[in-house]
PDB file of C-alpha atoms in Angstrom:
ATOM      1  CA  GLY A 288       0.000   0.000   0.000  1.00 83.00           C
ATOM      2  CA  ASN A 289       0.877   3.666  -0.051  1.00 88.00           C
ATOM      3  CA  SER A 290       2.903   5.092   2.827  1.00 93.00           C
ATOM      4  CA  VAL A 291       4.880   8.156   3.870  1.00 96.00           C
ATOM      5  CA  THR A 292       7.879   8.151   6.192  1.00 96.00           C
ATOM      6  CA  GLN A 293       9.201  11.273   7.895  1.00 95.00           C
ATOM      7  CA  MET A 294      12.177  11.862  10.117  1.00 90.00           C
ATOM      8  CA  GLU A 295      11.277  11.711  13.756  1.00 87.00           C
ATOM      9  CA  GLY A 296      11.327  14.834  15.858  1.00 87.00           C
ATOM     10  CA  PRO A 297      11.521  16.965  17.666  1.00 95.00           C
ATOM     11  CA  VAL A 298      13.886  19.021  15.568  1.00 96.00           C
ATOM     12  CA  THR A 299      15.289  21.864  17.637  1.00 97.00           C
ATOM     13  CA  LEU A 300      17.012  24.755  15.883  1.00 97.00           C
ATOM     14  CA  SER A 301      18.162  28.238  16.672  1.00 97.00           C
ATOM     15  CA  GLU A 302      16.611  31.159  14.833  1.00 97.00           C
ATOM     16  CA  GLU A 303      18.083  31.704  11.344  1.00 97.00           C
ATOM     17  CA  ALA A 304      19.376  28.122  11.115  1.00 97.00           C
ATOM     18  CA  PHE A 305      18.874  25.992   7.992  1.00 97.00           C
ATOM     19  CA  LEU A 306      16.050  23.468   8.129  1.00 97.00           C
ATOM     20  CA  THR A 307      15.668  20.097   6.436  1.00 97.00           C
ATOM     21  CA  ILE A 308      12.879  17.667   7.249  1.00 97.00           C
ATOM     22  CA  ASN A 309      13.196  14.421   5.329  1.00 97.00           C
ATOM     23  CA  CYS A 310      10.225  12.734   3.706  1.00 97.00           C
ATOM     24  CA  THR A 311      10.154   9.598   1.578  1.00 97.00           C
ATOM     25  CA  TYR A 312       7.194   7.763   0.168  1.00 96.00           C
ATOM     26  CA  THR A 313       6.126   4.388  -1.154  1.00 95.00           C
ATOM     27  CA  ALA A 314       3.400   4.353  -3.749  1.00 91.00           C
ATOM     28  CA  THR A 315       2.204   2.579  -6.852  1.00 86.00           C
ATOM     29  CA  GLY A 316       2.181   5.200  -9.542  1.00 85.00           C
ATOM     30  CA  TYR A 317       2.914   8.902  -9.309  1.00 87.00           C
ATOM     31  CA  PRO A 318       1.063  10.719  -6.575  1.00 92.00           C
ATOM     32  CA  SER A 319       0.883  14.411  -5.792  1.00 92.00           C
ATOM     33  CA  LEU A 320       2.963  15.341  -2.753  1.00 95.00           C
ATOM     34  CA  PHE A 321       2.169  17.817   0.001  1.00 95.00           C
ATOM     35  CA  TRP A 322       3.514  19.413   3.119  1.00 97.00           C
ATOM     36  CA  TYR A 323       0.970  20.434   5.750  1.00 97.00           C
ATOM     37  CA  VAL A 324       1.734  22.462   8.874  1.00 97.00           C
ATOM     38  CA  GLN A 325      -0.090  22.403  12.197  1.00 94.00           C
ATOM     39  CA  TYR A 326       0.539  25.376  14.456  1.00 93.00           C
ATOM     40  CA  PRO A 327      -0.282  25.002  18.161  1.00 87.00           C
ATOM     41  CA  GLY A 328      -4.041  24.999  18.711  1.00 83.00           C
ATOM     42  CA  GLU A 329      -4.841  25.219  15.012  1.00 86.00           C
ATOM     43  CA  GLY A 330      -5.933  22.880  12.243  1.00 87.00           C
ATOM     44  CA  LEU A 331      -3.785  21.486   9.466  1.00 93.00           C
ATOM     45  CA  GLN A 332      -2.887  24.005   6.774  1.00 93.00           C
ATOM     46  CA  LEU A 333      -1.475  23.297   3.357  1.00 94.00           C
ATOM     47  CA  LEU A 334       2.066  24.665   3.181  1.00 97.00           C
ATOM     48  CA  LEU A 335       3.110  23.621  -0.322  1.00 96.00           C
ATOM     49  CA  LYS A 336       2.588  20.945  -2.933  1.00 94.00           C
ATOM     50  CA  ALA A 337       4.036  19.393  -6.089  1.00 94.00           C
ATOM     51  CA  THR A 338       2.061  17.377  -8.585  1.00 91.00           C
ATOM     52  CA  LYS A 339       4.714  15.780 -10.788  1.00 91.00           C
ATOM     53  CA  ALA A 340       8.363  14.767 -10.828  1.00 93.00           C
ATOM     54  CA  ASP A 341      10.908  17.589 -10.589  1.00 95.00           C
ATOM     55  CA  ASP A 342       8.240  20.108  -9.588  1.00 95.00           C
ATOM     56  CA  LYS A 343       9.269  22.423  -6.770  1.00 97.00           C
ATOM     57  CA  GLY A 344       6.661  23.622  -4.324  1.00 97.00           C
ATOM     58  CA  SER A 345       7.369  26.776  -2.349  1.00 97.00           C
ATOM     59  CA  ASN A 346       5.627  28.999   0.171  1.00 97.00           C
ATOM     60  CA  LYS A 347       6.659  31.297   3.044  1.00 95.00           C
ATOM     61  CA  GLY A 348      10.353  30.582   2.389  1.00 97.00           C
ATOM     62  CA  PHE A 349       9.841  26.805   2.506  1.00 98.00           C
ATOM     63  CA  GLU A 350      10.685  24.644  -0.511  1.00 98.00           C
ATOM     64  CA  ALA A 351      10.402  20.983  -1.455  1.00 98.00           C
ATOM     65  CA  THR A 352      11.258  19.230  -4.737  1.00 98.00           C
ATOM     66  CA  TYR A 353       9.474  16.112  -5.982  1.00 97.00           C
ATOM     67  CA  ARG A 354      12.254  13.558  -6.597  1.00 96.00           C
ATOM     68  CA  LYS A 355      10.895  10.507  -8.370  1.00 94.00           C
ATOM     69  CA  GLU A 356      14.248   8.702  -8.518  1.00 94.00           C
ATOM     70  CA  THR A 357      14.628   8.794  -4.731  1.00 95.00           C
ATOM     71  CA  THR A 358      10.882   8.885  -3.947  1.00 96.00           C
ATOM     72  CA  SER A 359      11.492  11.862  -1.710  1.00 97.00           C
ATOM     73  CA  PHE A 360       9.992  15.280  -0.966  1.00 98.00           C
ATOM     74  CA  HIS A 361      12.276  16.866   1.627  1.00 98.00           C
ATOM     75  CA  LEU A 362      11.208  20.168   3.177  1.00 98.00           C
ATOM     76  CA  GLU A 363      13.817  22.948   3.415  1.00 98.00           C
ATOM     77  CA  LYS A 364      14.041  26.500   4.622  1.00 98.00           C
ATOM     78  CA  GLY A 365      17.122  28.626   4.582  1.00 97.00           C
ATOM     79  CA  SER A 366      16.514  30.625   7.742  1.00 96.00           C
ATOM     80  CA  VAL A 367      13.893  29.539  10.281  1.00 97.00           C
ATOM     81  CA  GLN A 368      12.032  31.848  12.616  1.00 97.00           C
ATOM     82  CA  VAL A 369      10.503  31.252  16.024  1.00 97.00           C
ATOM     83  CA  SER A 370       7.098  31.547  14.369  1.00 96.00           C
ATOM     84  CA  ASP A 371       7.893  28.445  12.276  1.00 97.00           C
ATOM     85  CA  SER A 372       7.616  26.280  15.385  1.00 97.00           C
ATOM     86  CA  ALA A 373       4.916  23.746  14.533  1.00 97.00           C
ATOM     87  CA  VAL A 374       4.338  20.151  13.492  1.00 96.00           C
ATOM     88  CA  TYR A 375       4.980  19.417   9.816  1.00 97.00           C
ATOM     89  CA  PHE A 376       3.291  16.581   7.948  1.00 97.00           C
ATOM     90  CA  CYS A 377       4.293  15.142   4.606  1.00 97.00           C
ATOM     91  CA  ALA A 378       1.462  13.573   2.618  1.00 96.00           C
ATOM     92  CA  LEU A 379       0.633  12.034  -0.728  1.00 94.00           C
ATOM     93  CA  ARG A 380      -2.531  11.820  -2.746  1.00 91.00           C
ATOM     94  CA  PHE A 381      -3.642  10.241  -5.968  1.00 84.00           C
ATOM     95  CA  ASN A 382      -5.881  12.635  -7.813  1.00 68.00           C
ATOM     96  CA  ALA A 383      -8.582  10.133  -8.584  1.00 60.00           C
ATOM     97  CA  GLY A 384      -9.203   9.290  -4.965  1.00 62.00           C
ATOM     98  CA  ASN A 385      -8.431  12.612  -3.336  1.00 75.00           C
ATOM     99  CA  MET A 386      -7.653  10.870  -0.032  1.00 85.00           C
ATOM    100  CA  LEU A 387      -4.477  12.054   1.736  1.00 91.00           C
ATOM    101  CA  THR A 388      -1.997   9.571   3.214  1.00 93.00           C
ATOM    102  CA  PHE A 389       0.079  11.265   5.903  1.00 95.00           C
ATOM    103  CA  GLY A 390       3.442  10.653   7.476  1.00 96.00           C
ATOM    104  CA  GLY A 391       3.780  10.654  11.244  1.00 95.00           C
ATOM    105  CA  GLY A 392       4.660  14.332  11.524  1.00 96.00           C
ATOM    106  CA  THR A 393       7.826  16.127  12.648  1.00 97.00           C
ATOM    107  CA  ARG A 394       7.760  18.682  15.424  1.00 96.00           C
ATOM    108  CA  LEU A 395       9.975  21.712  14.834  1.00 97.00           C
ATOM    109  CA  MET A 396      11.014  23.907  17.726  1.00 97.00           C
ATOM    110  CA  VAL A 397      12.864  27.134  16.935  1.00 97.00           C
ATOM    111  CA  LYS A 398      14.574  28.927  19.802  1.00 96.00           C
ATOM    112  CA  PRO A 399      15.418  32.658  19.792  1.00 94.00           C
TER     113      PRO A 399
ATOM    114  CA  GLU B 915     -14.643  32.845   3.793  1.00 62.00           C
ATOM    115  CA  ALA B 916     -15.553  30.733   6.816  1.00 79.00           C
ATOM    116  CA  GLY B 917     -13.460  27.636   7.363  1.00 92.00           C
ATOM    117  CA  VAL B 918     -14.422  24.120   8.373  1.00 95.00           C
ATOM    118  CA  ALA B 919     -16.216  24.240  11.707  1.00 96.00           C
ATOM    119  CA  GLN B 920     -16.112  21.412  14.214  1.00 97.00           C
ATOM    120  CA  SER B 921     -17.632  20.923  17.617  1.00 97.00           C
ATOM    121  CA  PRO B 922     -17.041  20.255  20.375  1.00 97.00           C
ATOM    122  CA  ARG B 923     -13.340  21.157  20.637  1.00 95.00           C
ATOM    123  CA  TYR B 924     -12.776  18.822  23.557  1.00 97.00           C
ATOM    124  CA  LYS B 925     -14.635  15.837  24.972  1.00 98.00           C
ATOM    125  CA  ILE B 926     -13.869  13.510  27.861  1.00 98.00           C
ATOM    126  CA  ILE B 927     -15.953  10.360  28.270  1.00 98.00           C
ATOM    127  CA  GLU B 928     -15.718   7.045  30.054  1.00 98.00           C
ATOM    128  CA  LYS B 929     -15.146   3.857  28.110  1.00 97.00           C
ATOM    129  CA  ARG B 930     -18.301   2.229  26.810  1.00 97.00           C
ATOM    130  CA  GLN B 931     -20.064   5.590  26.617  1.00 98.00           C
ATOM    131  CA  SER B 932     -21.202   7.130  23.346  1.00 98.00           C
ATOM    132  CA  VAL B 933     -20.021  10.343  21.737  1.00 98.00           C
ATOM    133  CA  ALA B 934     -20.823  12.358  18.630  1.00 98.00           C
ATOM    134  CA  PHE B 935     -18.850  14.954  16.724  1.00 98.00           C
ATOM    135  CA  TRP B 936     -20.214  17.517  14.329  1.00 97.00           C
ATOM    136  CA  CYS B 937     -18.668  19.081  11.235  1.00 97.00           C
ATOM    137  CA  ASN B 938     -19.828  21.934   9.020  1.00 97.00           C
ATOM    138  CA  PRO B 939     -17.723  22.080   5.845  1.00 95.00           C
ATOM    139  CA  ILE B 940     -16.923  25.110   3.756  1.00 94.00           C
ATOM    140  CA  SER B 941     -19.965  26.204   1.804  1.00 92.00           C
ATOM    141  CA  GLY B 942     -20.150  24.543  -1.586  1.00 90.00           C
ATOM    142  CA  HIS B 943     -17.603  21.840  -0.841  1.00 91.00           C
ATOM    143  CA  ALA B 944     -18.885  18.537  -2.150  1.00 90.00           C
ATOM    144  CA  THR B 945     -16.288  16.272  -0.568  1.00 91.00           C
ATOM    145  CA  LEU B 946     -16.016  15.765   3.192  1.00 94.00           C
ATOM    146  CA  TYR B 947     -13.509  13.668   5.112  1.00 95.00           C
ATOM    147  CA  TRP B 948     -13.156  12.450   8.680  1.00 97.00           C
ATOM    148  CA  TYR B 949      -9.623  11.674   9.858  1.00 97.00           C
ATOM    149  CA  GLN B 950      -8.434  10.187  13.145  1.00 97.00           C
ATOM    150  CA  GLN B 951      -5.138  11.531  14.515  1.00 95.00           C
ATOM    151  CA  ILE B 952      -3.717   9.542  17.408  1.00 94.00           C
ATOM    152  CA  LEU B 953      -1.126  11.380  19.488  1.00 90.00           C
ATOM    153  CA  GLY B 954       2.268  11.296  17.801  1.00 87.00           C
ATOM    154  CA  GLN B 955       0.921   9.953  14.509  1.00 90.00           C
ATOM    155  CA  GLY B 956      -0.282  11.401  11.259  1.00 92.00           C
ATOM    156  CA  PRO B 957      -3.982  11.642  10.468  1.00 95.00           C
ATOM    157  CA  LYS B 958      -5.631   8.507   9.113  1.00 95.00           C
ATOM    158  CA  LEU B 959      -8.726   8.599   6.928  1.00 95.00           C
ATOM    159  CA  LEU B 960     -11.849   7.108   8.499  1.00 97.00           C
ATOM    160  CA  ILE B 961     -14.462   7.983   5.901  1.00 96.00           C
ATOM    161  CA  GLN B 962     -14.915  10.113   2.805  1.00 94.00           C
ATOM    162  CA  PHE B 963     -18.211  11.487   1.487  1.00 93.00           C
ATOM    163  CA  GLN B 964     -19.018  12.879  -1.916  1.00 90.00           C
ATOM    164  CA  ASN B 965     -22.145  14.974  -1.341  1.00 88.00           C
ATOM    165  CA  ASN B 966     -24.199  12.642   0.860  1.00 85.00           C
ATOM    166  CA  GLY B 967     -22.793   9.374  -0.503  1.00 91.00           C
ATOM    167  CA  VAL B 968     -19.916   7.373   0.982  1.00 93.00           C
ATOM    168  CA  VAL B 969     -16.858   7.126  -1.276  1.00 90.00           C
ATOM    169  CA  ASP B 970     -14.495   5.277   1.057  1.00 91.00           C
ATOM    170  CA  ASP B 971     -15.123   3.851   4.521  1.00 94.00           C
ATOM    171  CA  SER B 972     -12.654   0.977   4.367  1.00 92.00           C
ATOM    172  CA  GLN B 973     -10.762   2.195   7.457  1.00 92.00           C
ATOM    173  CA  LEU B 974     -13.850   2.887   9.571  1.00 96.00           C
ATOM    174  CA  PRO B 975     -14.347   0.417  12.471  1.00 95.00           C
ATOM    175  CA  LYS B 976     -17.969  -0.174  11.621  1.00 95.00           C
ATOM    176  CA  ASP B 977     -18.738  -2.181  14.734  1.00 96.00           C
ATOM    177  CA  ARG B 978     -18.502   1.009  16.783  1.00 97.00           C
ATOM    178  CA  PHE B 979     -18.091   3.987  14.447  1.00 98.00           C
ATOM    179  CA  SER B 980     -20.761   5.464  12.226  1.00 97.00           C
ATOM    180  CA  ALA B 981     -20.990   8.619  10.172  1.00 97.00           C
ATOM    181  CA  GLU B 982     -23.606  10.361   8.132  1.00 96.00           C
ATOM    182  CA  ARG B 983     -23.858  13.405   5.969  1.00 95.00           C
ATOM    183  CA  LEU B 984     -27.452  14.423   5.609  1.00 83.00           C
ATOM    184  CA  LYS B 985     -28.367  16.649   2.672  1.00 85.00           C
ATOM    185  CA  GLY B 986     -24.745  16.672   1.551  1.00 84.00           C
ATOM    186  CA  VAL B 987     -23.715  19.442   3.973  1.00 92.00           C
ATOM    187  CA  ASP B 988     -23.110  18.881   7.714  1.00 96.00           C
ATOM    188  CA  SER B 989     -21.767  15.590   8.970  1.00 97.00           C
ATOM    189  CA  THR B 990     -21.735  13.749  12.266  1.00 97.00           C
ATOM    190  CA  LEU B 991     -19.337  11.033  13.404  1.00 98.00           C
ATOM    191  CA  LYS B 992     -20.452   8.774  16.241  1.00 98.00           C
ATOM    192  CA  ILE B 993     -18.620   6.279  18.417  1.00 98.00           C
ATOM    193  CA  GLN B 994     -20.679   3.739  20.360  1.00 97.00           C
ATOM    194  CA  PRO B 995     -19.339   2.297  22.591  1.00 97.00           C
ATOM    195  CA  ALA B 996     -16.020   4.088  23.001  1.00 97.00           C
ATOM    196  CA  LYS B 997     -12.795   2.285  23.854  1.00 97.00           C
ATOM    197  CA  LEU B 998      -9.629   3.656  25.427  1.00 97.00           C
ATOM    198  CA  GLU B 999      -7.809   3.394  22.098  1.00 97.00           C
ATOM    199  CA  ASP B1000     -10.295   5.798  20.519  1.00 97.00           C
ATOM    200  CA  SER B1001      -8.574   8.670  22.340  1.00 98.00           C
ATOM    201  CA  ALA B1002      -7.423  10.908  19.503  1.00 97.00           C
ATOM    202  CA  VAL B1003      -8.112  14.121  17.647  1.00 96.00           C
ATOM    203  CA  TYR B1004     -10.883  13.755  15.081  1.00 98.00           C
ATOM    204  CA  LEU B1005     -10.347  16.032  12.112  1.00 97.00           C
ATOM    205  CA  CYS B1006     -12.918  17.009   9.551  1.00 97.00           C
ATOM    206  CA  ALA B1007     -11.824  18.309   6.160  1.00 94.00           C
ATOM    207  CA  SER B1008     -13.610  19.388   3.002  1.00 92.00           C
ATOM    208  CA  SER B1009     -12.686  20.048  -0.584  1.00 90.00           C
ATOM    209  CA  LEU B1010     -14.472  21.577  -3.507  1.00 85.00           C
ATOM    210  CA  GLU B1011     -14.593  18.418  -5.575  1.00 73.00           C
ATOM    211  CA  ARG B1012     -13.186  14.948  -5.838  1.00 62.00           C
ATOM    212  CA  GLY B1013     -10.199  14.416  -8.078  1.00 58.00           C
ATOM    213  CA  GLY B1014      -7.922  16.959  -9.663  1.00 56.00           C
ATOM    214  CA  THR B1015      -5.643  18.974  -7.426  1.00 59.00           C
ATOM    215  CA  THR B1016      -8.318  20.526  -5.235  1.00 73.00           C
ATOM    216  CA  GLU B1017      -6.973  21.438  -1.830  1.00 83.00           C
ATOM    217  CA  ALA B1018      -8.489  19.937   1.313  1.00 88.00           C
ATOM    218  CA  PHE B1019      -9.210  22.396   4.140  1.00 91.00           C
ATOM    219  CA  PHE B1020      -9.123  21.116   7.716  1.00 94.00           C
ATOM    220  CA  GLY B1021     -11.042  22.083  10.812  1.00 95.00           C
ATOM    221  CA  GLN B1022      -9.389  22.505  14.208  1.00 93.00           C
ATOM    222  CA  GLY B1023     -10.476  19.062  15.294  1.00 95.00           C
ATOM    223  CA  THR B1024     -12.183  17.529  18.307  1.00 97.00           C
ATOM    224  CA  ARG B1025      -9.872  16.121  20.945  1.00 96.00           C
ATOM    225  CA  LEU B1026     -11.456  13.020  22.497  1.00 98.00           C
ATOM    226  CA  THR B1027     -10.165  11.497  25.709  1.00 98.00           C
ATOM    227  CA  VAL B1028     -11.606   8.160  26.764  1.00 98.00           C
ATOM    228  CA  VAL B1029     -10.945   7.282  30.413  1.00 97.00           C
TER     229      VAL B1029
END
């Protein structure tokens, strides 16, 4: 079946540090890939997405590139802020079904 | 634009009791999802509706969980009787249509604690 694996957290960084959160997937076919973010006390929000190989999704300084050869969709940001502290979820979806399959989430803590 | 509304935000019940959650999706969204998010895990789909019909309920524990979406708008998810392992956050999401690249919007969730 389809699955998503993320690096375990928490990831603790100082402000302005470089961020990478690894995400790999297993799927039959070529899904769309997503990163969702969950801020404390809030619902899941779509952060960025990519729908085909080599696409790069970007938003709010975050980027992720759809790598078919390594079945990966790693999240990166060049300089994190305290306000980026949240839980980040990688997910995949096949368009026909529209159901999201999520990874386990990675908690990011950014210290001033 | 109003987001996905869920209630209650928190619920504590004893095992073997019953509980119901309510979801009001974004106006005009045909597709509605219920996800279960156990602490420390990613959300897992329980059931998906397209208008008022069920598209996928393969992961729904039907001996104790039930869901309905009357008139293709609001939805309720019920657990009867609850078990300790049902403690989780129950997320409702909606999207404009099924298929394509339509984004799913999530509510804040209902945190259920079964004691």
